[in-house]
mmCIF file of C-alpha atoms in Angstrom:
data_model
loop_
_atom_site.group_PDB
_atom_site.id
_atom_site.type_symbol
_atom_site.label_atom_id
_atom_site.label_comp_id
_atom_site.label_asym_id
_atom_site.label_seq_id
_atom_site.Cartn_x
_atom_site.Cartn_y
_atom_site.Cartn_z
ATOM 1 C CA MET A 1 22.481 101.106 -84.028
ATOM 2 C CA THR A 2 24.221 104.333 -85.005
ATOM 3 C CA PHE A 3 24.076 106.480 -88.107
ATOM 4 C CA ARG A 4 26.916 108.401 -89.756
ATOM 5 C CA ARG A 5 24.663 110.966 -91.397
ATOM 6 C CA VAL A 6 21.063 111.679 -92.370
ATOM 7 C CA VAL A 7 20.397 111.778 -96.117
ATOM 8 C CA ALA A 8 17.189 113.654 -96.926
ATOM 9 C CA ALA A 9 15.848 113.248 -100.465
ATOM 10 C CA THR A 10 13.756 116.014 -101.989
ATOM 11 C CA ASP A 11 11.800 116.579 -105.181
ATOM 12 C CA PHE A 12 10.924 120.154 -104.095
ATOM 13 C CA SER A 13 7.318 119.192 -103.272
ATOM 14 C CA ASP A 14 5.417 120.123 -100.105
ATOM 15 C CA THR A 15 5.629 116.536 -98.886
ATOM 16 C CA SER A 16 9.395 116.408 -99.308
ATOM 17 C CA ALA A 17 9.615 119.746 -97.465
ATOM 18 C CA ALA A 18 7.873 118.109 -94.508
ATOM 19 C CA ALA A 19 10.335 115.230 -94.774
ATOM 20 C CA LEU A 20 13.230 117.717 -94.727
ATOM 21 C CA ARG A 21 11.989 119.295 -91.515
ATOM 22 C CA ALA A 22 11.671 115.856 -89.957
ATOM 23 C CA ALA A 23 15.171 114.971 -91.182
ATOM 24 C CA ALA A 24 16.539 118.112 -89.549
ATOM 25 C CA ARG A 25 15.082 117.105 -86.188
ATOM 26 C CA TRP A 26 16.511 113.597 -86.473
ATOM 27 C CA SER A 27 19.893 115.030 -87.476
ATOM 28 C CA ARG A 28 19.967 117.258 -84.400
ATOM 29 C CA HIS A 29 18.967 114.472 -82.013
ATOM 30 C CA LEU A 30 21.465 112.055 -83.525
ATOM 31 C CA GLY A 31 24.222 114.638 -83.650
ATOM 32 C CA VAL A 32 25.261 113.830 -87.220
ATOM 33 C CA PRO A 33 25.424 115.918 -90.419
ATOM 34 C CA LEU A 34 22.429 116.324 -92.683
ATOM 35 C CA VAL A 35 22.824 115.898 -96.439
ATOM 36 C CA VAL A 36 20.013 117.147 -98.667
ATOM 37 C CA ILE A 37 19.976 115.338 -101.998
ATOM 38 C CA HIS A 38 18.024 115.802 -105.209
ATOM 39 C CA SER A 39 18.285 112.928 -107.677
ATOM 40 C CA TYR A 40 17.268 113.844 -111.204
ATOM 41 C CA ASP A 41 17.243 112.271 -114.652
ATOM 42 C CA PRO A 42 19.617 114.361 -116.804
ATOM 43 C CA ALA A 43 18.459 112.829 -120.087
ATOM 44 C CA PRO A 44 16.880 112.237 -122.430
ATOM 45 C CA ILE A 45 15.089 115.392 -123.493
ATOM 46 C CA GLY A 46 11.924 114.354 -125.295
ATOM 47 C CA PRO A 47 10.657 112.602 -127.270
ATOM 48 C CA SER A 48 7.885 114.965 -128.303
ATOM 49 C CA ALA A 49 5.635 115.570 -131.284
ATOM 50 C CA ALA A 50 8.151 118.063 -132.636
ATOM 51 C CA SER A 51 11.144 115.822 -131.922
ATOM 52 C CA PRO A 52 10.200 112.123 -131.854
ATOM 53 C CA ILE A 53 13.816 111.062 -131.255
ATOM 54 C CA PRO A 54 15.114 111.525 -127.664
ATOM 55 C CA ALA A 55 17.980 113.998 -127.347
ATOM 56 C CA TRP A 56 20.642 114.159 -124.654
ATOM 57 C CA PRO A 57 21.987 117.506 -123.448
ATOM 58 C CA THR A 58 25.543 118.536 -124.267
ATOM 59 C CA ASP A 59 28.187 118.514 -121.536
ATOM 60 C CA ALA A 60 27.615 122.218 -121.072
ATOM 61 C CA GLY A 61 23.891 121.625 -120.883
ATOM 62 C CA ALA A 62 24.346 118.868 -118.314
ATOM 63 C CA ARG A 63 26.512 121.152 -116.171
ATOM 64 C CA ALA A 64 23.890 123.877 -116.422
ATOM 65 C CA ILE A 65 21.194 121.437 -115.263
ATOM 66 C CA GLU A 66 23.371 120.404 -112.323
ATOM 67 C CA ARG A 67 24.068 124.032 -111.340
ATOM 68 C CA ALA A 68 20.359 124.843 -111.510
ATOM 69 C CA ALA A 69 19.509 121.832 -109.336
ATOM 70 C CA LYS A 70 22.149 122.761 -106.747
ATOM 71 C CA SER A 71 20.984 126.376 -106.729
ATOM 72 C CA GLN A 72 17.395 125.305 -106.123
ATOM 73 C CA LEU A 73 18.582 122.914 -103.411
ATOM 74 C CA ALA A 74 20.595 125.625 -101.679
ATOM 75 C CA ALA A 75 17.656 128.033 -101.714
ATOM 76 C CA LEU A 76 15.332 125.371 -100.322
ATOM 77 C CA ALA A 77 17.751 124.344 -97.582
ATOM 78 C CA GLU A 78 18.484 127.945 -96.611
ATOM 79 C CA GLY A 79 14.802 128.535 -96.031
ATOM 80 C CA LEU A 80 14.029 125.314 -94.148
ATOM 81 C CA LEU A 81 17.313 124.319 -92.527
ATOM 82 C CA ALA A 82 19.029 127.545 -91.527
ATOM 83 C CA ASP A 83 19.682 126.271 -87.977
ATOM 84 C CA VAL A 84 21.013 122.829 -88.966
ATOM 85 C CA GLU A 85 24.451 121.829 -90.239
ATOM 86 C CA HIS A 86 23.863 120.555 -93.750
ATOM 87 C CA THR A 87 25.255 120.137 -97.238
ATOM 88 C CA VAL A 88 23.456 119.747 -100.557
ATOM 89 C CA GLU A 89 24.048 117.263 -103.372
ATOM 90 C CA ALA A 90 22.526 117.074 -106.848
ATOM 91 C CA VAL A 91 22.840 113.564 -108.286
ATOM 92 C CA ALA A 92 22.255 112.782 -111.954
ATOM 93 C CA HIS A 93 20.762 109.325 -112.417
ATOM 94 C CA PRO A 94 18.261 107.885 -114.924
ATOM 95 C CA ASN A 95 16.345 106.369 -111.987
ATOM 96 C CA PRO A 96 15.835 108.898 -109.147
ATOM 97 C CA ALA A 97 15.298 106.198 -106.530
ATOM 98 C CA LEU A 98 18.496 104.400 -107.478
ATOM 99 C CA GLY A 99 20.296 107.730 -107.478
ATOM 100 C CA VAL A 100 19.413 108.186 -103.816
ATOM 101 C CA SER A 101 20.165 104.556 -102.963
ATOM 102 C CA ASP A 102 23.529 104.572 -104.739
ATOM 103 C CA PHE A 103 24.542 107.774 -102.959
ATOM 104 C CA ALA A 104 23.777 106.422 -99.486
ATOM 105 C CA LYS A 105 26.061 104.198 -97.432
ATOM 106 C CA SER A 106 25.158 101.305 -95.143
ATOM 107 C CA ASP A 107 25.412 103.445 -92.000
ATOM 108 C CA ASP A 108 23.265 106.311 -93.304
ATOM 109 C CA LEU A 109 19.610 107.056 -92.629
ATOM 110 C CA ILE A 110 17.658 108.035 -95.738
ATOM 111 C CA VAL A 111 14.617 110.260 -95.199
ATOM 112 C CA VAL A 112 12.148 110.441 -98.076
ATOM 113 C CA GLY A 113 8.640 111.816 -98.463
ATOM 114 C CA THR A 114 5.905 110.026 -100.343
ATOM 115 C CA HIS A 115 2.922 111.147 -102.431
ATOM 116 C CA GLY A 116 4.340 114.608 -102.949
ATOM 117 C CA ARG A 117 2.734 115.084 -106.355
ATOM 118 C CA THR A 118 -0.629 114.729 -108.070
ATOM 119 C CA GLY A 119 -1.868 112.624 -110.953
ATOM 120 C CA LEU A 120 0.736 110.453 -112.662
ATOM 121 C CA GLY A 121 3.518 112.220 -110.758
ATOM 122 C CA ARG A 122 1.921 111.139 -107.491
ATOM 123 C CA ILE A 123 2.200 107.515 -108.571
ATOM 124 C CA LEU A 124 5.791 108.066 -109.652
ATOM 125 C CA MET A 125 6.693 109.746 -106.368
ATOM 126 C CA GLY A 126 5.201 106.824 -104.495
ATOM 127 C CA SER A 127 7.253 104.440 -106.598
ATOM 128 C CA VAL A 128 10.419 106.415 -105.828
ATOM 129 C CA ALA A 129 9.863 105.920 -102.107
ATOM 130 C CA GLU A 130 9.116 102.223 -102.549
ATOM 131 C CA GLN A 131 12.092 101.647 -104.850
ATOM 132 C CA THR A 132 14.294 103.396 -102.319
ATOM 133 C CA LEU A 133 13.028 100.972 -99.681
ATOM 134 C CA ARG A 134 13.866 98.018 -101.915
ATOM 135 C CA HIS A 135 17.335 99.092 -102.970
ATOM 136 C CA ALA A 136 18.758 101.301 -100.212
ATOM 137 C CA PRO A 137 21.733 99.812 -98.347
ATOM 138 C CA CYS A 138 20.580 101.380 -95.100
ATOM 139 C CA ALA A 139 17.584 102.308 -92.965
ATOM 140 C CA VAL A 140 14.894 104.441 -94.620
ATOM 141 C CA LEU A 141 12.456 106.809 -92.915
ATOM 142 C CA VAL A 142 9.388 107.357 -95.109
ATOM 143 C CA VAL A 143 7.501 110.495 -94.122
ATOM 144 C CA ARG A 144 3.861 110.671 -95.095
ATOM 145 C CA GLY A 145 1.446 113.493 -94.370
ATOM 146 C CA GLU A 146 1.991 116.534 -92.196
ATOM 147 C CA VAL A 147 4.682 116.063 -89.576
ATOM 148 C CA ASP A 148 5.271 118.408 -86.657
ATOM 149 C CA PRO A 149 9.085 118.561 -86.487
ATOM 150 C CA GLU A 150 8.968 119.779 -82.908
ATOM 151 C CA ARG A 151 7.061 116.718 -81.679
ATOM 152 C CA PHE A 152 7.732 113.836 -84.039
ATOM 153 C CA PRO A 153 8.068 111.101 -82.898
ATOM 154 C CA THR A 154 6.063 110.843 -79.680
ATOM 155 C CA LYS A 155 4.283 107.479 -79.933
ATOM 156 C CA VAL A 156 6.312 104.661 -81.457
ATOM 157 C CA VAL A 157 5.423 101.085 -82.384
ATOM 158 C CA ALA A 158 8.090 98.503 -83.287
ATOM 159 C CA CYS A 159 6.811 95.496 -85.228
ATOM 160 C CA THR A 160 8.163 91.985 -84.741
ATOM 161 C CA ASP A 161 7.369 88.445 -85.852
ATOM 162 C CA PHE A 162 9.860 86.878 -83.394
ATOM 163 C CA SER A 163 12.311 86.161 -86.240
ATOM 164 C CA ASP A 164 15.950 87.229 -86.420
ATOM 165 C CA ALA A 165 15.025 89.330 -89.452
ATOM 166 C CA ALA A 166 12.874 91.537 -87.216
ATOM 167 C CA ARG A 167 15.719 92.265 -84.778
ATOM 168 C CA PRO A 168 16.965 95.392 -86.640
ATOM 169 C CA ALA A 169 13.536 96.971 -86.132
ATOM 170 C CA ILE A 170 13.829 96.527 -82.375
ATOM 171 C CA GLU A 171 17.377 97.884 -82.385
ATOM 172 C CA ALA A 172 16.287 100.897 -84.433
ATOM 173 C CA ALA A 173 13.329 101.463 -82.116
ATOM 174 C CA SER A 174 15.707 101.350 -79.156
ATOM 175 C CA TRP A 175 17.760 104.136 -80.698
ATOM 176 C CA VAL A 176 14.605 106.175 -81.332
ATOM 177 C CA ALA A 177 13.497 105.693 -77.722
ATOM 178 C CA LYS A 178 16.814 106.949 -76.370
ATOM 179 C CA ALA A 179 17.315 109.770 -78.865
ATOM 180 C CA PHE A 180 13.834 111.229 -78.445
ATOM 181 C CA ASP A 181 13.069 110.069 -74.888
ATOM 182 C CA VAL A 182 9.907 108.207 -75.882
ATOM 183 C CA THR A 183 8.422 104.847 -74.948
ATOM 184 C CA VAL A 184 8.224 102.132 -77.595
ATOM 185 C CA THR A 185 5.439 99.569 -77.847
ATOM 186 C CA VAL A 186 6.437 96.206 -79.331
ATOM 187 C CA LEU A 187 3.676 94.976 -81.644
ATOM 188 C CA HIS A 188 3.086 91.477 -82.975
ATOM 189 C CA ALA A 189 0.321 91.002 -85.538
ATOM 190 C CA GLU A 190 -1.042 87.554 -86.316
ATOM 191 C CA THR A 191 -3.396 86.639 -89.135
ATOM 192 C CA THR A 192 -6.949 85.642 -88.284
ATOM 193 C CA GLU A 193 -6.550 82.351 -90.163
ATOM 194 C CA LYS A 194 -3.436 81.287 -88.278
ATOM 195 C CA TRP A 195 -4.859 82.442 -84.940
ATOM 196 C CA GLN A 196 -8.046 80.437 -85.468
ATOM 197 C CA GLN A 197 -6.069 77.355 -86.466
ATOM 198 C CA ALA A 198 -3.901 77.610 -83.351
ATOM 199 C CA THR A 199 -6.793 78.253 -80.961
ATOM 200 C CA PHE A 200 -9.610 76.293 -82.608
ATOM 201 C CA THR A 201 -10.476 74.285 -79.486
ATOM 202 C CA ALA A 202 -9.612 76.936 -76.894
ATOM 203 C CA ASP A 203 -12.212 78.526 -74.631
ATOM 204 C CA ASP A 204 -12.166 82.184 -73.550
ATOM 205 C CA GLN A 205 -9.987 81.507 -70.518
ATOM 206 C CA GLU A 206 -7.442 79.585 -72.583
ATOM 207 C CA LEU A 207 -7.423 82.311 -75.231
ATOM 208 C CA ALA A 208 -6.711 84.920 -72.580
ATOM 209 C CA LYS A 209 -3.806 82.838 -71.292
ATOM 210 C CA VAL A 210 -2.363 82.403 -74.787
ATOM 211 C CA ARG A 211 -2.488 86.156 -75.330
ATOM 212 C CA SER A 212 -0.904 86.791 -71.941
ATOM 213 C CA ASP A 213 1.872 84.283 -72.636
ATOM 214 C CA LEU A 214 2.587 85.854 -76.017
ATOM 215 C CA GLU A 215 2.781 89.337 -74.546
ATOM 216 C CA SER A 216 5.099 88.083 -71.794
ATOM 217 C CA ALA A 217 7.311 86.457 -74.424
ATOM 218 C CA LEU A 218 7.414 89.698 -76.392
ATOM 219 C CA ALA A 219 8.420 91.686 -73.326
ATOM 220 C CA ALA A 220 11.063 89.183 -72.233
ATOM 221 C CA GLU A 221 12.644 88.846 -75.661
ATOM 222 C CA HIS A 222 13.058 92.575 -76.191
ATOM 223 C CA ALA A 223 13.787 93.766 -72.644
ATOM 224 C CA ALA A 224 17.523 93.701 -73.364
ATOM 225 C CA PHE A 225 17.149 96.141 -76.263
ATOM 226 C CA LEU A 226 14.477 98.593 -75.176
ATOM 227 C CA PRO A 227 14.569 100.920 -72.174
ATOM 228 C CA PRO A 228 11.970 100.071 -69.509
ATOM 229 C CA PRO A 229 9.098 99.833 -69.314
ATOM 230 C CA VAL A 230 8.681 97.499 -72.299
ATOM 231 C CA ARG A 231 5.119 97.778 -73.571
ATOM 232 C CA VAL A 232 3.689 95.043 -75.762
ATOM 233 C CA GLU A 233 0.611 94.575 -77.926
ATOM 234 C CA PHE A 234 -0.689 91.448 -79.647
ATOM 235 C CA ILE A 235 -3.313 91.868 -82.360
ATOM 236 C CA VAL A 236 -5.184 89.610 -84.791
ATOM 237 C CA ALA A 237 -6.161 90.808 -88.273
ATOM 238 C CA ASP A 238 -6.955 89.442 -91.721
ATOM 239 C CA HIS A 239 -3.473 90.493 -92.875
ATOM 240 C CA HIS A 240 -0.368 91.505 -90.947
ATOM 241 C CA ALA A 241 -0.120 94.846 -92.739
ATOM 242 C CA HIS A 242 -3.801 95.671 -92.232
ATOM 243 C CA GLY A 243 -3.508 94.973 -88.526
ATOM 244 C CA ILE A 244 -0.442 97.182 -88.132
ATOM 245 C CA VAL A 245 -1.959 100.063 -90.104
ATOM 246 C CA ASP A 246 -5.306 99.880 -88.280
ATOM 247 C CA HIS A 247 -3.585 99.722 -84.894
ATOM 248 C CA ALA A 248 -1.478 102.771 -85.728
ATOM 249 C CA ALA A 249 -4.556 104.761 -86.725
ATOM 250 C CA GLU A 250 -6.603 103.744 -83.695
ATOM 251 C CA ALA A 251 -3.782 104.252 -81.181
ATOM 252 C CA GLY A 252 -2.566 107.575 -82.565
ATOM 253 C CA VAL A 253 0.881 106.204 -83.414
ATOM 254 C CA ASP A 254 3.173 108.693 -85.160
ATOM 255 C CA LEU A 255 6.027 106.318 -86.044
ATOM 256 C CA ILE A 256 6.013 102.658 -87.091
ATOM 257 C CA VAL A 257 9.352 100.831 -87.042
ATOM 258 C CA MET A 258 9.764 97.700 -89.171
ATOM 259 C CA ALA A 259 12.484 95.599 -90.773
ATOM 260 C CA THR A 260 12.810 94.290 -94.304
ATOM 261 C CA HIS A 261 15.300 92.173 -96.185
ATOM 262 C CA GLY A 262 15.242 94.668 -99.038
ATOM 263 C CA ARG A 263 15.447 92.045 -101.759
ATOM 264 C CA THR A 264 13.924 92.136 -105.224
ATOM 265 C CA GLY A 265 11.960 89.608 -107.230
ATOM 266 C CA LEU A 266 10.141 86.699 -105.604
ATOM 267 C CA ALA A 267 12.101 86.995 -102.345
ATOM 268 C CA ARG A 268 10.898 90.584 -101.953
ATOM 269 C CA LEU A 269 7.288 89.580 -102.569
ATOM 270 C CA VAL A 270 7.505 87.020 -99.786
ATOM 271 C CA ILE A 271 9.676 88.868 -97.280
ATOM 272 C CA GLY A 272 9.294 92.572 -97.940
ATOM 273 C CA SER A 273 5.646 92.844 -98.881
ATOM 274 C CA VAL A 274 4.420 93.555 -95.337
ATOM 275 C CA ALA A 275 6.818 96.471 -94.879
ATOM 276 C CA GLU A 276 5.917 97.885 -98.283
ATOM 277 C CA ARG A 277 2.170 97.554 -97.676
ATOM 278 C CA VAL A 278 2.469 99.229 -94.300
ATOM 279 C CA THR A 279 4.564 102.036 -95.763
ATOM 280 C CA ARG A 280 2.038 102.534 -98.564
ATOM 281 C CA HIS A 281 -1.025 102.740 -96.305
ATOM 282 C CA ALA A 282 0.191 103.864 -92.869
ATOM 283 C CA PRO A 283 -1.293 107.077 -91.458
ATOM 284 C CA CYS A 284 2.137 108.098 -90.140
ATOM 285 C CA PRO A 285 5.853 107.925 -90.965
ATOM 286 C CA VAL A 286 7.486 104.494 -91.156
ATOM 287 C CA LEU A 287 11.109 103.709 -90.300
ATOM 288 C CA VAL A 288 12.290 100.610 -92.165
ATOM 289 C CA ALA A 289 15.502 99.039 -90.876
ATOM 290 C CA ARG A 290 17.590 96.812 -93.094
ATOM 291 C CA SER A 291 18.039 93.157 -92.152
ATOM 292 C CA VAL A 292 20.502 92.254 -94.900
ATOM 293 C CA ALA A 293 22.030 94.031 -97.843
ATOM 294 C CA PRO A 294 19.674 94.284 -100.823
ATOM 295 C CA SER A 295 20.330 92.031 -103.800
#
């Protein structure tokens, strides 16, 4: 897996500033340009109590908004990214998340922060990150919380369910391992219900063997993609996402790598819900690789 460029989205919040610093590190290690993008809704203005009918800015007004956005972007980038090759882009779009997604190409890496605001804006910022995950044509790195750009990532977990759809996560994790010289642990989470059904009559010795066989299968399947040694973990939890999030917190993981189909509607609820839940609740950044183009 290779990337043509890193596309870092910002809303000028502290959280997106942390995401920018992380994006700069990834850009340097990958050796590709960094593009800093701000997607904004250019219209309508209002409605308000004084003007109940929404109003759109004139062409001159729209150009002034774009110039102001680019100026703010340039000032932000100059302060945070002085040592990194970068360009800035201000994109007008009625949906900020779709503005970022439409700008990106299939071989880009989007970096976006989440929960960069408070109150209603905090919810909206979270939805921007999640909508970007659903609609982006490429991999998305969601940065949450404080990230040390000089260390991140150091402890990486790649999630798999043994399906072909999970393969992009392993490939992305392989790139991370090589680019940052870190070891990746392959993680498979099973639900408590399914585990109990499969092992209902097993004694402790048989359970231990089942776990050992699963871990061996994990290592063997992914040895061709990941640099040695291939570390594996098998966990059981009430829900796949809960198990992954809890494991990351307990093990001090600072990057979770997953894959999603990136579809919308019912297909997304079935296929992409685990990745979205993990991204929403993880204590660390999450890299979501794309299995197929979003629909």
